[in-house]
Structures are given as C-alpha cells and as structure tokens.
C-alpha cells in the first residue's frame, strides 16, 4: 500500500512539474536609454531606475523578455542585478556594442540557447544602416531556445521600429514577418518589441492579420490592461494606444496578459506630511513623488504550450 501511495504522489509531483515547465512568462520592456541628461535632472536617471526595473522583473518572474533602447552598460547593469539571466543582442550602430540594442534576456537555468542572429530593419539587412525614411538605424535580434525541462524549441524575435519613418515602420513589419517565416519556418515563434505603432495602425495589422502571428492582447484568456504602454514618465497620464506588443504563433496559448503599471516613490527635497486621514496613529504618511521605472510600461504574457 505504501508503494502505491508513494507512486501516486510521485506521479502527481511529476505532473505538477510538467505543467510548470509548459508555462513561460514572456515580456517586452522599453527601458529608456541612458543618454538623456534631462532624465537625471528630473529625477528619472538610469541609476535611480534600474534597481526598480530589476526588482519588477524578479517579482513578476519574467522567464524570457525583449528589451529596447538599452545601451551596452545598461544591459550589463540589468544582468548584474538579475543572477541567473543572460542576454543576446548587438549594438545597432556598429554591429558590436555601439548604440542601442534590441537585446533578449533569458533564464539560463531554464533555457538553452541553440542559435542567434541579428538583422537591420532596412532593405540592407546584414550591416548597420538606416532603412527607408527612418531617422535612425533599427535592428532586430533573435534567438533559438530550448526549454531544458521539456525539450520544447522555439524562436524569439525582438525589435525596435523607427519612431518617425512611416514607410520604415510599414516596411519593417513586412520584413520581420518575412524573416520569421524564413528563420523559424513553421516552428513556434514569439515577436516582441517597441513597434512605435498602436493597434489601429496598418503596420500592426500586417503582423496581427497575417495568419502567421497574433497579438497576445487579442487572444488572451485573462487581460489586465488599464492603460496603454507609453507614459512619458508621467504617472498621471492615460492612453489607449499600445505600441509595445507581444506577437505569437499558433503553438502558444495565452492564459494571462498584462500591462504592468508599477510605480515607485522618491523623496521630495523637503519632507511634506500627507493630509490627515482616518488611519491608526502609528501610521505616518509623507508626500513623495510618484515615478515610473521607464517611459514605457512593460508588457507581460503568461503562455502555455504543448510538447
């Protein structure tokens, strides 16, 4: 009898581990570059923000996520703050470390990197250059990953489209879709990034209506999205536009989707007591400044997949 009970409990434990292994927390996060002195003067400097960003990632337990705008030293800061993670990606300015990256972070204990690459969002994809009417070079980085627990293999693409070039965004959407087909074929694939177009744009529709990938927002079972994805470091701002997206192929099921509007507080130059309220006398409230970890909110999706 004891052997039967032990065997039953072992089976339950195996099933629990299998279910957990078949779930991935995926995210995309434009973390704001560290080359704007005005950010620091305003109190939104990278040195103040990145510990908050790292804590947010740890708490929400991102398994794999795309980043945008980070310079190389920012990526190192994030990696050093997140033991157990590594990243792939190259600088868009020289194909090495110069300029912003569209890097992909992943848990090294969970995933094995099988291969990776990069291409520029341009008619010339294999070297640094500006495409179409873009004002800056734009890059997409990708990786092929294997879940060490289940053997599940998938591709992850991450990009940052131009913020000015209308033609560049339209052509970039066509290009990345073609690259997903070329590189991943019919294998499971994810595409994250700051697309600089919202859900009403034709460029967005090129991907979402392609029959190849869908926006996780539209196919999720549970949605938590009380704001859009850009905040401009203004805690009291509101928009319905989603310009940061997670697209996925049919092999994935979305159980939860969220735009994470986490904020933090920083001290005012002079301490100011909050207005009196009906709370215990032991509680002391002070007026602090509400701040955003970045000028974009991170987007997270909990995905499930079959073997």
PDB file of C-alpha atoms in Angstrom:
ATOM      1  CA  UNK A   1       0.000   0.000   0.000  1.00  0.00           C
ATOM      2  CA  UNK A   2       2.805   2.379   0.882  1.00  0.00           C
ATOM      3  CA  UNK A   3       4.407   1.726  -2.505  1.00  0.00           C
ATOM      4  CA  UNK A   4       1.134   2.557  -4.263  1.00  0.00           C
ATOM      5  CA  UNK A   5       0.751   5.809  -2.310  1.00  0.00           C
ATOM      6  CA  UNK A   6       4.374   6.760  -2.961  1.00  0.00           C
ATOM      7  CA  UNK A   7       3.973   6.010  -6.666  1.00  0.00           C
ATOM      8  CA  UNK A   8       0.792   8.099  -6.789  1.00  0.00           C
ATOM      9  CA  UNK A   9       2.455  11.065  -5.051  1.00  0.00           C
ATOM     10  CA  UNK A  10       5.469  10.820  -7.355  1.00  0.00           C
ATOM     11  CA  UNK A  11       3.139  10.901 -10.360  1.00  0.00           C
ATOM     12  CA  UNK A  12       1.372  13.984  -9.021  1.00  0.00           C
ATOM     13  CA  UNK A  13       4.708  15.717  -8.444  1.00  0.00           C
ATOM     14  CA  UNK A  14       5.822  14.849 -11.980  1.00  0.00           C
ATOM     15  CA  UNK A  15       2.580  16.218 -13.406  1.00  0.00           C
ATOM     16  CA  UNK A  16       2.942  19.423 -11.385  1.00  0.00           C
ATOM     17  CA  UNK A  17       6.494  19.933 -12.627  1.00  0.00           C
ATOM     18  CA  UNK A  18       5.404  19.218 -16.196  1.00  0.00           C
ATOM     19  CA  UNK A  19       2.597  21.784 -16.038  1.00  0.00           C
ATOM     20  CA  UNK A  20       5.002  24.386 -14.644  1.00  0.00           C
ATOM     21  CA  UNK A  21       7.563  23.629 -17.318  1.00  0.00           C
ATOM     22  CA  UNK A  22       4.945  24.141 -20.033  1.00  0.00           C
ATOM     23  CA  UNK A  23       4.296  27.710 -18.939  1.00  0.00           C
ATOM     24  CA  UNK A  24       6.505  30.653 -19.924  1.00  0.00           C
ATOM     25  CA  UNK A  25       6.348  34.228 -18.625  1.00  0.00           C
ATOM     26  CA  UNK A  26       7.218  36.362 -21.648  1.00  0.00           C
ATOM     27  CA  UNK A  27       7.642  40.129 -21.624  1.00  0.00           C
ATOM     28  CA  UNK A  28       8.769  43.146 -23.590  1.00  0.00           C
ATOM     29  CA  UNK A  29      10.214  46.249 -21.953  1.00  0.00           C
ATOM     30  CA  UNK A  30      11.485  49.513 -23.408  1.00  0.00           C
ATOM     31  CA  UNK A  31      13.724  50.608 -20.537  1.00  0.00           C
ATOM     32  CA  UNK A  32      14.634  54.065 -21.874  1.00  0.00           C
ATOM     33  CA  UNK A  33      18.198  54.827 -22.961  1.00  0.00           C
ATOM     34  CA  UNK A  34      20.767  56.338 -20.625  1.00  0.00           C
ATOM     35  CA  UNK A  35      21.923  59.230 -22.802  1.00  0.00           C
ATOM     36  CA  UNK A  36      19.493  61.941 -21.786  1.00  0.00           C
ATOM     37  CA  UNK A  37      20.808  64.297 -19.091  1.00  0.00           C
ATOM     38  CA  UNK A  38      17.347  65.787 -18.689  1.00  0.00           C
ATOM     39  CA  UNK A  39      16.146  62.470 -17.260  1.00  0.00           C
ATOM     40  CA  UNK A  40      18.668  62.664 -14.424  1.00  0.00           C
ATOM     41  CA  UNK A  41      17.963  66.328 -13.717  1.00  0.00           C
ATOM     42  CA  UNK A  42      14.269  65.492 -13.486  1.00  0.00           C
ATOM     43  CA  UNK A  43      14.916  62.577 -11.138  1.00  0.00           C
ATOM     44  CA  UNK A  44      14.392  59.818 -13.725  1.00  0.00           C
ATOM     45  CA  UNK A  45      18.027  58.882 -14.296  1.00  0.00           C
ATOM     46  CA  UNK A  46      19.083  55.334 -15.102  1.00  0.00           C
ATOM     47  CA  UNK A  47      20.966  54.911 -11.835  1.00  0.00           C
ATOM     48  CA  UNK A  48      17.778  55.530  -9.915  1.00  0.00           C
ATOM     49  CA  UNK A  49      15.549  53.447 -12.182  1.00  0.00           C
ATOM     50  CA  UNK A  50      17.380  50.224 -12.950  1.00  0.00           C
ATOM     51  CA  UNK A  51      17.239  48.746  -9.419  1.00  0.00           C
ATOM     52  CA  UNK A  52      13.470  49.222  -9.570  1.00  0.00           C
ATOM     53  CA  UNK A  53      13.345  47.612 -13.023  1.00  0.00           C
ATOM     54  CA  UNK A  54      15.346  44.631 -11.782  1.00  0.00           C
ATOM     55  CA  UNK A  55      13.048  44.217  -8.772  1.00  0.00           C
ATOM     56  CA  UNK A  56       9.994  44.390 -11.022  1.00  0.00           C
ATOM     57  CA  UNK A  57      11.404  41.676 -13.296  1.00  0.00           C
ATOM     58  CA  UNK A  58      12.244  39.419 -10.358  1.00  0.00           C
ATOM     59  CA  UNK A  59       8.848  39.863  -8.735  1.00  0.00           C
ATOM     60  CA  UNK A  60       6.849  39.199 -11.905  1.00  0.00           C
ATOM     61  CA  UNK A  61       9.273  36.371 -12.694  1.00  0.00           C
ATOM     62  CA  UNK A  62       9.973  37.048 -16.369  1.00  0.00           C
ATOM     63  CA  UNK A  63      11.401  33.879 -17.911  1.00  0.00           C
ATOM     64  CA  UNK A  64      12.424  35.473 -21.196  1.00  0.00           C
ATOM     65  CA  UNK A  65      11.952  39.054 -22.362  1.00  0.00           C
ATOM     66  CA  UNK A  66      12.888  41.538 -25.038  1.00  0.00           C
ATOM     67  CA  UNK A  67      14.387  44.925 -24.193  1.00  0.00           C
ATOM     68  CA  UNK A  68      14.580  48.090 -26.232  1.00  0.00           C
ATOM     69  CA  UNK A  69      16.733  51.241 -26.128  1.00  0.00           C
ATOM     70  CA  UNK A  70      19.374  49.906 -23.723  1.00  0.00           C
ATOM     71  CA  UNK A  71      22.995  50.782 -24.300  1.00  0.00           C
ATOM     72  CA  UNK A  72      25.528  48.072 -23.522  1.00  0.00           C
ATOM     73  CA  UNK A  73      26.324  49.291 -19.995  1.00  0.00           C
ATOM     74  CA  UNK A  74      22.612  49.294 -19.192  1.00  0.00           C
ATOM     75  CA  UNK A  75      22.346  45.665 -20.253  1.00  0.00           C
ATOM     76  CA  UNK A  76      25.291  44.830 -18.006  1.00  0.00           C
ATOM     77  CA  UNK A  77      23.609  46.649 -15.102  1.00  0.00           C
ATOM     78  CA  UNK A  78      20.426  44.643 -15.615  1.00  0.00           C
ATOM     79  CA  UNK A  79      22.296  41.359 -15.944  1.00  0.00           C
ATOM     80  CA  UNK A  80      24.349  42.023 -12.810  1.00  0.00           C
ATOM     81  CA  UNK A  81      21.098  42.729 -10.957  1.00  0.00           C
ATOM     82  CA  UNK A  82      19.462  39.508 -12.180  1.00  0.00           C
ATOM     83  CA  UNK A  83      21.561  36.455 -11.267  1.00  0.00           C
ATOM     84  CA  UNK A  84      20.648  33.510 -13.459  1.00  0.00           C
ATOM     85  CA  UNK A  85      19.936  35.571 -16.578  1.00  0.00           C
ATOM     86  CA  UNK A  86      21.993  36.213 -19.681  1.00  0.00           C
ATOM     87  CA  UNK A  87      21.299  38.206 -22.822  1.00  0.00           C
ATOM     88  CA  UNK A  88      21.951  38.210 -26.565  1.00  0.00           C
ATOM     89  CA  UNK A  89      21.977  41.113 -28.997  1.00  0.00           C
ATOM     90  CA  UNK A  90      24.328  43.589 -30.650  1.00  0.00           C
ATOM     91  CA  UNK A  91      24.501  47.363 -30.950  1.00  0.00           C
ATOM     92  CA  UNK A  92      22.633  48.829 -33.881  1.00  0.00           C
ATOM     93  CA  UNK A  93      25.323  51.421 -34.691  1.00  0.00           C
ATOM     94  CA  UNK A  94      28.260  49.096 -35.388  1.00  0.00           C
ATOM     95  CA  UNK A  95      27.010  45.541 -35.022  1.00  0.00           C
ATOM     96  CA  UNK A  96      29.045  45.172 -31.837  1.00  0.00           C
ATOM     97  CA  UNK A  97      28.406  47.248 -28.722  1.00  0.00           C
ATOM     98  CA  UNK A  98      27.789  50.762 -30.015  1.00  0.00           C
ATOM     99  CA  UNK A  99      24.337  52.274 -29.873  1.00  0.00           C
ATOM    100  CA  UNK A 100      21.052  50.939 -28.620  1.00  0.00           C
ATOM    101  CA  UNK A 101      20.323  47.216 -28.529  1.00  0.00           C
ATOM    102  CA  UNK A 102      17.195  45.129 -29.022  1.00  0.00           C
ATOM    103  CA  UNK A 103      18.506  42.536 -26.588  1.00  0.00           C
ATOM    104  CA  UNK A 104      16.818  39.365 -25.354  1.00  0.00           C
ATOM    105  CA  UNK A 105      17.233  38.266 -21.736  1.00  0.00           C
ATOM    106  CA  UNK A 106      16.546  34.681 -20.700  1.00  0.00           C
ATOM    107  CA  UNK A 107      16.904  32.417 -17.674  1.00  0.00           C
ATOM    108  CA  UNK A 108      19.964  30.263 -18.276  1.00  0.00           C
ATOM    109  CA  UNK A 109      18.722  27.577 -15.899  1.00  0.00           C
ATOM    110  CA  UNK A 110      15.500  27.261 -17.876  1.00  0.00           C
ATOM    111  CA  UNK A 111      16.582  27.702 -21.495  1.00  0.00           C
ATOM    112  CA  UNK A 112      19.450  26.556 -23.678  1.00  0.00           C
ATOM    113  CA  UNK A 113      20.458  28.958 -26.440  1.00  0.00           C
ATOM    114  CA  UNK A 114      20.719  26.940 -29.658  1.00  0.00           C
ATOM    115  CA  UNK A 115      21.457  29.784 -32.056  1.00  0.00           C
ATOM    116  CA  UNK A 116      21.026  33.502 -32.548  1.00  0.00           C
ATOM    117  CA  UNK A 117      21.386  36.319 -35.032  1.00  0.00           C
ATOM    118  CA  UNK A 118      20.543  39.897 -35.881  1.00  0.00           C
ATOM    119  CA  UNK A 119      19.303  41.870 -38.878  1.00  0.00           C
ATOM    120  CA  UNK A 120      18.718  45.528 -39.570  1.00  0.00           C
ATOM    121  CA  UNK A 121      15.265  46.869 -40.391  1.00  0.00           C
ATOM    122  CA  UNK A 122      16.220  48.006 -43.856  1.00  0.00           C
ATOM    123  CA  UNK A 123      16.456  46.856 -47.450  1.00  0.00           C
ATOM    124  CA  UNK A 124      20.065  46.040 -46.483  1.00  0.00           C
ATOM    125  CA  UNK A 125      19.699  43.707 -43.526  1.00  0.00           C
ATOM    126  CA  UNK A 126      23.224  42.454 -42.850  1.00  0.00           C
ATOM    127  CA  UNK A 127      25.020  45.607 -41.692  1.00  0.00           C
ATOM    128  CA  UNK A 128      24.347  48.881 -39.856  1.00  0.00           C
ATOM    129  CA  UNK A 129      22.276  51.331 -41.920  1.00  0.00           C
ATOM    130  CA  UNK A 130      19.056  53.317 -41.912  1.00  0.00           C
ATOM    131  CA  UNK A 131      16.132  51.849 -43.824  1.00  0.00           C
ATOM    132  CA  UNK A 132      13.669  53.756 -45.983  1.00  0.00           C
ATOM    133  CA  UNK A 133      12.653  57.033 -44.253  1.00  0.00           C
ATOM    134  CA  UNK A 134      13.933  56.034 -40.794  1.00  0.00           C
ATOM    135  CA  UNK A 135      15.944  58.656 -38.932  1.00  0.00           C
ATOM    136  CA  UNK A 136      17.998  56.075 -37.021  1.00  0.00           C
ATOM    137  CA  UNK A 137      19.389  52.591 -37.649  1.00  0.00           C
ATOM    138  CA  UNK A 138      16.957  49.970 -36.369  1.00  0.00           C
ATOM    139  CA  UNK A 139      17.721  46.354 -35.522  1.00  0.00           C
ATOM    140  CA  UNK A 140      16.002  43.071 -34.723  1.00  0.00           C
ATOM    141  CA  UNK A 141      17.755  40.376 -32.672  1.00  0.00           C
ATOM    142  CA  UNK A 142      16.591  36.777 -32.477  1.00  0.00           C
ATOM    143  CA  UNK A 143      17.422  33.564 -30.686  1.00  0.00           C
ATOM    144  CA  UNK A 144      16.514  29.897 -30.895  1.00  0.00           C
ATOM    145  CA  UNK A 145      15.866  28.441 -27.456  1.00  0.00           C
ATOM    146  CA  UNK A 146      15.176  25.009 -25.974  1.00  0.00           C
ATOM    147  CA  UNK A 147      13.319  24.501 -22.729  1.00  0.00           C
ATOM    148  CA  UNK A 148      15.670  22.260 -20.782  1.00  0.00           C
ATOM    149  CA  UNK A 149      12.823  20.560 -18.905  1.00  0.00           C
ATOM    150  CA  UNK A 150      10.608  19.634 -21.820  1.00  0.00           C
ATOM    151  CA  UNK A 151      12.822  19.872 -24.907  1.00  0.00           C
ATOM    152  CA  UNK A 152      10.403  22.403 -26.439  1.00  0.00           C
ATOM    153  CA  UNK A 153      12.201  24.523 -29.076  1.00  0.00           C
ATOM    154  CA  UNK A 154      11.038  27.983 -30.099  1.00  0.00           C
ATOM    155  CA  UNK A 155      12.304  31.190 -31.659  1.00  0.00           C
ATOM    156  CA  UNK A 156      12.242  34.625 -30.051  1.00  0.00           C
ATOM    157  CA  UNK A 157      12.481  37.837 -32.122  1.00  0.00           C
ATOM    158  CA  UNK A 158      12.805  41.301 -30.584  1.00  0.00           C
ATOM    159  CA  UNK A 159      12.901  44.701 -32.305  1.00  0.00           C
ATOM    160  CA  UNK A 160      12.533  48.454 -32.023  1.00  0.00           C
ATOM    161  CA  UNK A 161      10.952  50.179 -35.017  1.00  0.00           C
ATOM    162  CA  UNK A 162      11.658  53.758 -36.024  1.00  0.00           C
ATOM    163  CA  UNK A 163       9.712  56.483 -34.231  1.00  0.00           C
ATOM    164  CA  UNK A 164       9.475  58.839 -37.235  1.00  0.00           C
ATOM    165  CA  UNK A 165       9.617  56.927 -40.503  1.00  0.00           C
ATOM    166  CA  UNK A 166       6.101  55.922 -41.553  1.00  0.00           C
ATOM    167  CA  UNK A 167       7.340  53.995 -44.570  1.00  0.00           C
ATOM    168  CA  UNK A 168      10.087  52.442 -42.443  1.00  0.00           C
ATOM    169  CA  UNK A 169       7.563  51.084 -39.957  1.00  0.00           C
ATOM    170  CA  UNK A 170       5.341  49.660 -42.691  1.00  0.00           C
ATOM    171  CA  UNK A 171       8.263  48.030 -44.489  1.00  0.00           C
ATOM    172  CA  UNK A 172       9.776  46.824 -41.218  1.00  0.00           C
ATOM    173  CA  UNK A 173       6.552  44.995 -40.374  1.00  0.00           C
ATOM    174  CA  UNK A 174       6.667  43.201 -43.737  1.00  0.00           C
ATOM    175  CA  UNK A 175      10.362  42.462 -43.327  1.00  0.00           C
ATOM    176  CA  UNK A 176      10.171  40.996 -39.836  1.00  0.00           C
ATOM    177  CA  UNK A 177       7.223  38.817 -40.813  1.00  0.00           C
ATOM    178  CA  UNK A 178       9.221  37.501 -43.777  1.00  0.00           C
ATOM    179  CA  UNK A 179      12.220  36.895 -41.503  1.00  0.00           C
ATOM    180  CA  UNK A 180      10.106  34.964 -39.007  1.00  0.00           C
ATOM    181  CA  UNK A 181       8.940  32.718 -41.843  1.00  0.00           C
ATOM    182  CA  UNK A 182      12.478  32.363 -43.207  1.00  0.00           C
ATOM    183  CA  UNK A 183      14.276  31.700 -39.899  1.00  0.00           C
ATOM    184  CA  UNK A 184      11.641  29.914 -37.816  1.00  0.00           C
ATOM    185  CA  UNK A 185       9.681  28.272 -40.621  1.00  0.00           C
ATOM    186  CA  UNK A 186       6.689  26.509 -39.080  1.00  0.00           C
ATOM    187  CA  UNK A 187       8.330  26.291 -35.643  1.00  0.00           C
ATOM    188  CA  UNK A 188       6.871  28.115 -32.621  1.00  0.00           C
ATOM    189  CA  UNK A 189       7.915  31.784 -32.603  1.00  0.00           C
ATOM    190  CA  UNK A 190       7.477  34.908 -30.496  1.00  0.00           C
ATOM    191  CA  UNK A 191       7.939  38.510 -31.590  1.00  0.00           C
ATOM    192  CA  UNK A 192       8.254  41.314 -29.056  1.00  0.00           C
ATOM    193  CA  UNK A 193       9.221  44.946 -29.244  1.00  0.00           C
ATOM    194  CA  UNK A 194       8.505  48.633 -29.312  1.00  0.00           C
ATOM    195  CA  UNK A 195       6.794  48.884 -32.679  1.00  0.00           C
ATOM    196  CA  UNK A 196       6.019  52.606 -32.382  1.00  0.00           C
ATOM    197  CA  UNK A 197       2.597  51.869 -33.904  1.00  0.00           C
ATOM    198  CA  UNK A 198      -0.555  51.102 -31.988  1.00  0.00           C
ATOM    199  CA  UNK A 199      -3.297  48.557 -32.516  1.00  0.00           C
ATOM    200  CA  UNK A 200      -5.077  50.759 -35.063  1.00  0.00           C
ATOM    201  CA  UNK A 201      -2.110  51.039 -37.432  1.00  0.00           C
ATOM    202  CA  UNK A 202      -1.891  49.293 -40.806  1.00  0.00           C
ATOM    203  CA  UNK A 203       1.647  48.225 -39.889  1.00  0.00           C
ATOM    204  CA  UNK A 204       0.288  46.471 -36.803  1.00  0.00           C
ATOM    205  CA  UNK A 205      -2.308  44.765 -38.983  1.00  0.00           C
ATOM    206  CA  UNK A 206       0.384  43.429 -41.309  1.00  0.00           C
ATOM    207  CA  UNK A 207       1.522  41.164 -38.471  1.00  0.00           C
ATOM    208  CA  UNK A 208      -1.672  40.573 -36.485  1.00  0.00           C
ATOM    209  CA  UNK A 209      -3.743  39.765 -39.579  1.00  0.00           C
ATOM    210  CA  UNK A 210      -1.006  37.781 -41.314  1.00  0.00           C
ATOM    211  CA  UNK A 211      -2.277  34.348 -40.368  1.00  0.00           C
ATOM    212  CA  UNK A 212       1.231  33.688 -39.019  1.00  0.00           C
ATOM    213  CA  UNK A 213       1.185  35.547 -35.695  1.00  0.00           C
ATOM    214  CA  UNK A 214      -1.419  37.104 -33.396  1.00  0.00           C
ATOM    215  CA  UNK A 215      -1.247  39.846 -30.766  1.00  0.00           C
ATOM    216  CA  UNK A 216      -1.282  38.242 -27.308  1.00  0.00           C
ATOM    217  CA  UNK A 217      -3.623  41.013 -26.129  1.00  0.00           C
ATOM    218  CA  UNK A 218      -6.336  39.850 -28.502  1.00  0.00           C
ATOM    219  CA  UNK A 219      -6.191  36.121 -27.766  1.00  0.00           C
ATOM    220  CA  UNK A 220      -5.635  36.039 -24.009  1.00  0.00           C
ATOM    221  CA  UNK A 221      -7.983  34.337 -21.569  1.00  0.00           C
ATOM    222  CA  UNK A 222      -7.400  36.987 -18.873  1.00  0.00           C
ATOM    223  CA  UNK A 223      -6.460  40.582 -19.642  1.00  0.00           C
ATOM    224  CA  UNK A 224      -5.132  43.270 -17.291  1.00  0.00           C
ATOM    225  CA  UNK A 225      -4.615  46.435 -19.333  1.00  0.00           C
ATOM    226  CA  UNK A 226      -5.848  49.595 -17.650  1.00  0.00           C
ATOM    227  CA  UNK A 227      -3.536  51.844 -19.667  1.00  0.00           C
ATOM    228  CA  UNK A 228      -1.605  51.892 -22.910  1.00  0.00           C
ATOM    229  CA  UNK A 229       2.125  51.170 -22.963  1.00  0.00           C
ATOM    230  CA  UNK A 230       3.712  54.648 -23.180  1.00  0.00           C
ATOM    231  CA  UNK A 231       3.685  57.020 -20.197  1.00  0.00           C
ATOM    232  CA  UNK A 232       6.388  59.661 -20.905  1.00  0.00           C
ATOM    233  CA  UNK A 233       7.441  59.435 -17.226  1.00  0.00           C
ATOM    234  CA  UNK A 234       4.083  60.957 -16.263  1.00  0.00           C
ATOM    235  CA  UNK A 235       2.329  58.958 -13.571  1.00  0.00           C
ATOM    236  CA  UNK A 236      -0.977  60.698 -14.164  1.00  0.00           C
ATOM    237  CA  UNK A 237      -1.030  60.051 -17.922  1.00  0.00           C
ATOM    238  CA  UNK A 238      -3.535  57.824 -19.709  1.00  0.00           C
ATOM    239  CA  UNK A 239      -3.655  56.449 -23.247  1.00  0.00           C
ATOM    240  CA  UNK A 240      -5.422  53.629 -25.043  1.00  0.00           C
ATOM    241  CA  UNK A 241      -2.587  53.198 -27.548  1.00  0.00           C
ATOM    242  CA  UNK A 242      -0.488  50.062 -27.236  1.00  0.00           C
ATOM    243  CA  UNK A 243       2.799  50.486 -29.091  1.00  0.00           C
ATOM    244  CA  UNK A 244       4.676  47.683 -27.297  1.00  0.00           C
ATOM    245  CA  UNK A 245       3.463  44.266 -28.406  1.00  0.00           C
ATOM    246  CA  UNK A 246       3.890  40.531 -27.964  1.00  0.00           C
ATOM    247  CA  UNK A 247       3.008  38.522 -31.075  1.00  0.00           C
ATOM    248  CA  UNK A 248       2.982  34.736 -31.155  1.00  0.00           C
ATOM    249  CA  UNK A 249       2.365  31.782 -33.440  1.00  0.00           C
ATOM    250  CA  UNK A 250      -0.478  29.298 -33.035  1.00  0.00           C
ATOM    251  CA  UNK A 251       1.566  26.833 -30.945  1.00  0.00           C
ATOM    252  CA  UNK A 252       1.172  29.138 -27.935  1.00  0.00           C
ATOM    253  CA  UNK A 253      -1.911  29.728 -25.816  1.00  0.00           C
ATOM    254  CA  UNK A 254      -2.154  32.944 -23.808  1.00  0.00           C
ATOM    255  CA  UNK A 255      -3.576  32.446 -20.326  1.00  0.00           C
ATOM    256  CA  UNK A 256      -2.822  35.949 -18.993  1.00  0.00           C
ATOM    257  CA  UNK A 257      -1.795  39.291 -20.475  1.00  0.00           C
ATOM    258  CA  UNK A 258      -0.908  42.426 -18.552  1.00  0.00           C
ATOM    259  CA  UNK A 259       0.409  45.943 -18.994  1.00  0.00           C
ATOM    260  CA  UNK A 260       2.321  46.400 -15.758  1.00  0.00           C
ATOM    261  CA  UNK A 261       1.822  49.929 -14.473  1.00  0.00           C
ATOM    262  CA  UNK A 262       4.024  49.507 -11.389  1.00  0.00           C
ATOM    263  CA  UNK A 263       5.323  52.782  -9.951  1.00  0.00           C
ATOM    264  CA  UNK A 264       7.730  53.735  -7.171  1.00  0.00           C
ATOM    265  CA  UNK A 265       8.305  56.769  -4.941  1.00  0.00           C
ATOM    266  CA  UNK A 266      11.207  59.157  -4.457  1.00  0.00           C
ATOM    267  CA  UNK A 267      11.718  61.742  -1.754  1.00  0.00           C
ATOM    268  CA  UNK A 268      10.872  65.383  -2.243  1.00  0.00           C
ATOM    269  CA  UNK A 269      13.589  67.964  -1.487  1.00  0.00           C
ATOM    270  CA  UNK A 270      11.696  68.784   1.690  1.00  0.00           C
ATOM    271  CA  UNK A 271       9.570  66.310   3.600  1.00  0.00           C
ATOM    272  CA  UNK A 272       5.863  67.107   3.435  1.00  0.00           C
ATOM    273  CA  UNK A 273       3.293  65.360   5.620  1.00  0.00           C
ATOM    274  CA  UNK A 274       0.286  63.873   3.892  1.00  0.00           C
ATOM    275  CA  UNK A 275      -3.193  65.118   4.668  1.00  0.00           C
ATOM    276  CA  UNK A 276      -4.730  63.678   7.803  1.00  0.00           C
ATOM    277  CA  UNK A 277      -6.887  60.624   7.301  1.00  0.00           C
ATOM    278  CA  UNK A 278      -8.715  58.025   9.341  1.00  0.00           C
ATOM    279  CA  UNK A 279      -5.852  55.633   9.965  1.00  0.00           C
ATOM    280  CA  UNK A 280      -4.023  54.412  13.111  1.00  0.00           C
ATOM    281  CA  UNK A 281      -1.823  56.985  14.836  1.00  0.00           C
ATOM    282  CA  UNK A 282       1.178  54.675  14.392  1.00  0.00           C
ATOM    283  CA  UNK A 283       0.976  55.224  10.630  1.00  0.00           C
ATOM    284  CA  UNK A 284       2.928  58.147   9.248  1.00  0.00           C
ATOM    285  CA  UNK A 285       2.407  59.269   5.669  1.00  0.00           C
ATOM    286  CA  UNK A 286       4.623  61.640   3.731  1.00  0.00           C
ATOM    287  CA  UNK A 287       4.111  63.102   0.287  1.00  0.00           C
ATOM    288  CA  UNK A 288       6.630  61.590  -2.128  1.00  0.00           C
ATOM    289  CA  UNK A 289       6.964  61.891  -5.890  1.00  0.00           C
ATOM    290  CA  UNK A 290       5.355  59.074  -7.871  1.00  0.00           C
ATOM    291  CA  UNK A 291       7.671  57.855 -10.625  1.00  0.00           C
ATOM    292  CA  UNK A 292       7.749  55.354 -13.475  1.00  0.00           C
ATOM    293  CA  UNK A 293      10.680  52.918 -13.881  1.00  0.00           C
ATOM    294  CA  UNK A 294      10.706  53.813 -17.605  1.00  0.00           C
ATOM    295  CA  UNK A 295       8.762  55.962 -20.044  1.00  0.00           C
ATOM    296  CA  UNK A 296       7.161  52.720 -21.289  1.00  0.00           C
ATOM    297  CA  UNK A 297       5.263  50.161 -19.249  1.00  0.00           C
ATOM    298  CA  UNK A 298       6.442  46.560 -19.575  1.00  0.00           C
ATOM    299  CA  UNK A 299       4.037  44.115 -21.182  1.00  0.00           C
ATOM    300  CA  UNK A 300       3.877  40.543 -19.890  1.00  0.00           C
ATOM    301  CA  UNK A 301       2.074  37.452 -21.133  1.00  0.00           C
ATOM    302  CA  UNK A 302       1.819  34.040 -19.496  1.00  0.00           C
ATOM    303  CA  UNK A 303       1.992  31.488 -22.294  1.00  0.00           C
ATOM    304  CA  UNK A 304       1.285  27.784 -22.362  1.00  0.00           C
ATOM    305  CA  UNK A 305       2.459  25.314 -24.958  1.00  0.00           C
ATOM    306  CA  UNK A 306       2.152  21.632 -25.752  1.00  0.00           C
ATOM    307  CA  UNK A 307       5.090  19.272 -26.139  1.00  0.00           C
TER     308      UNK A 307
END
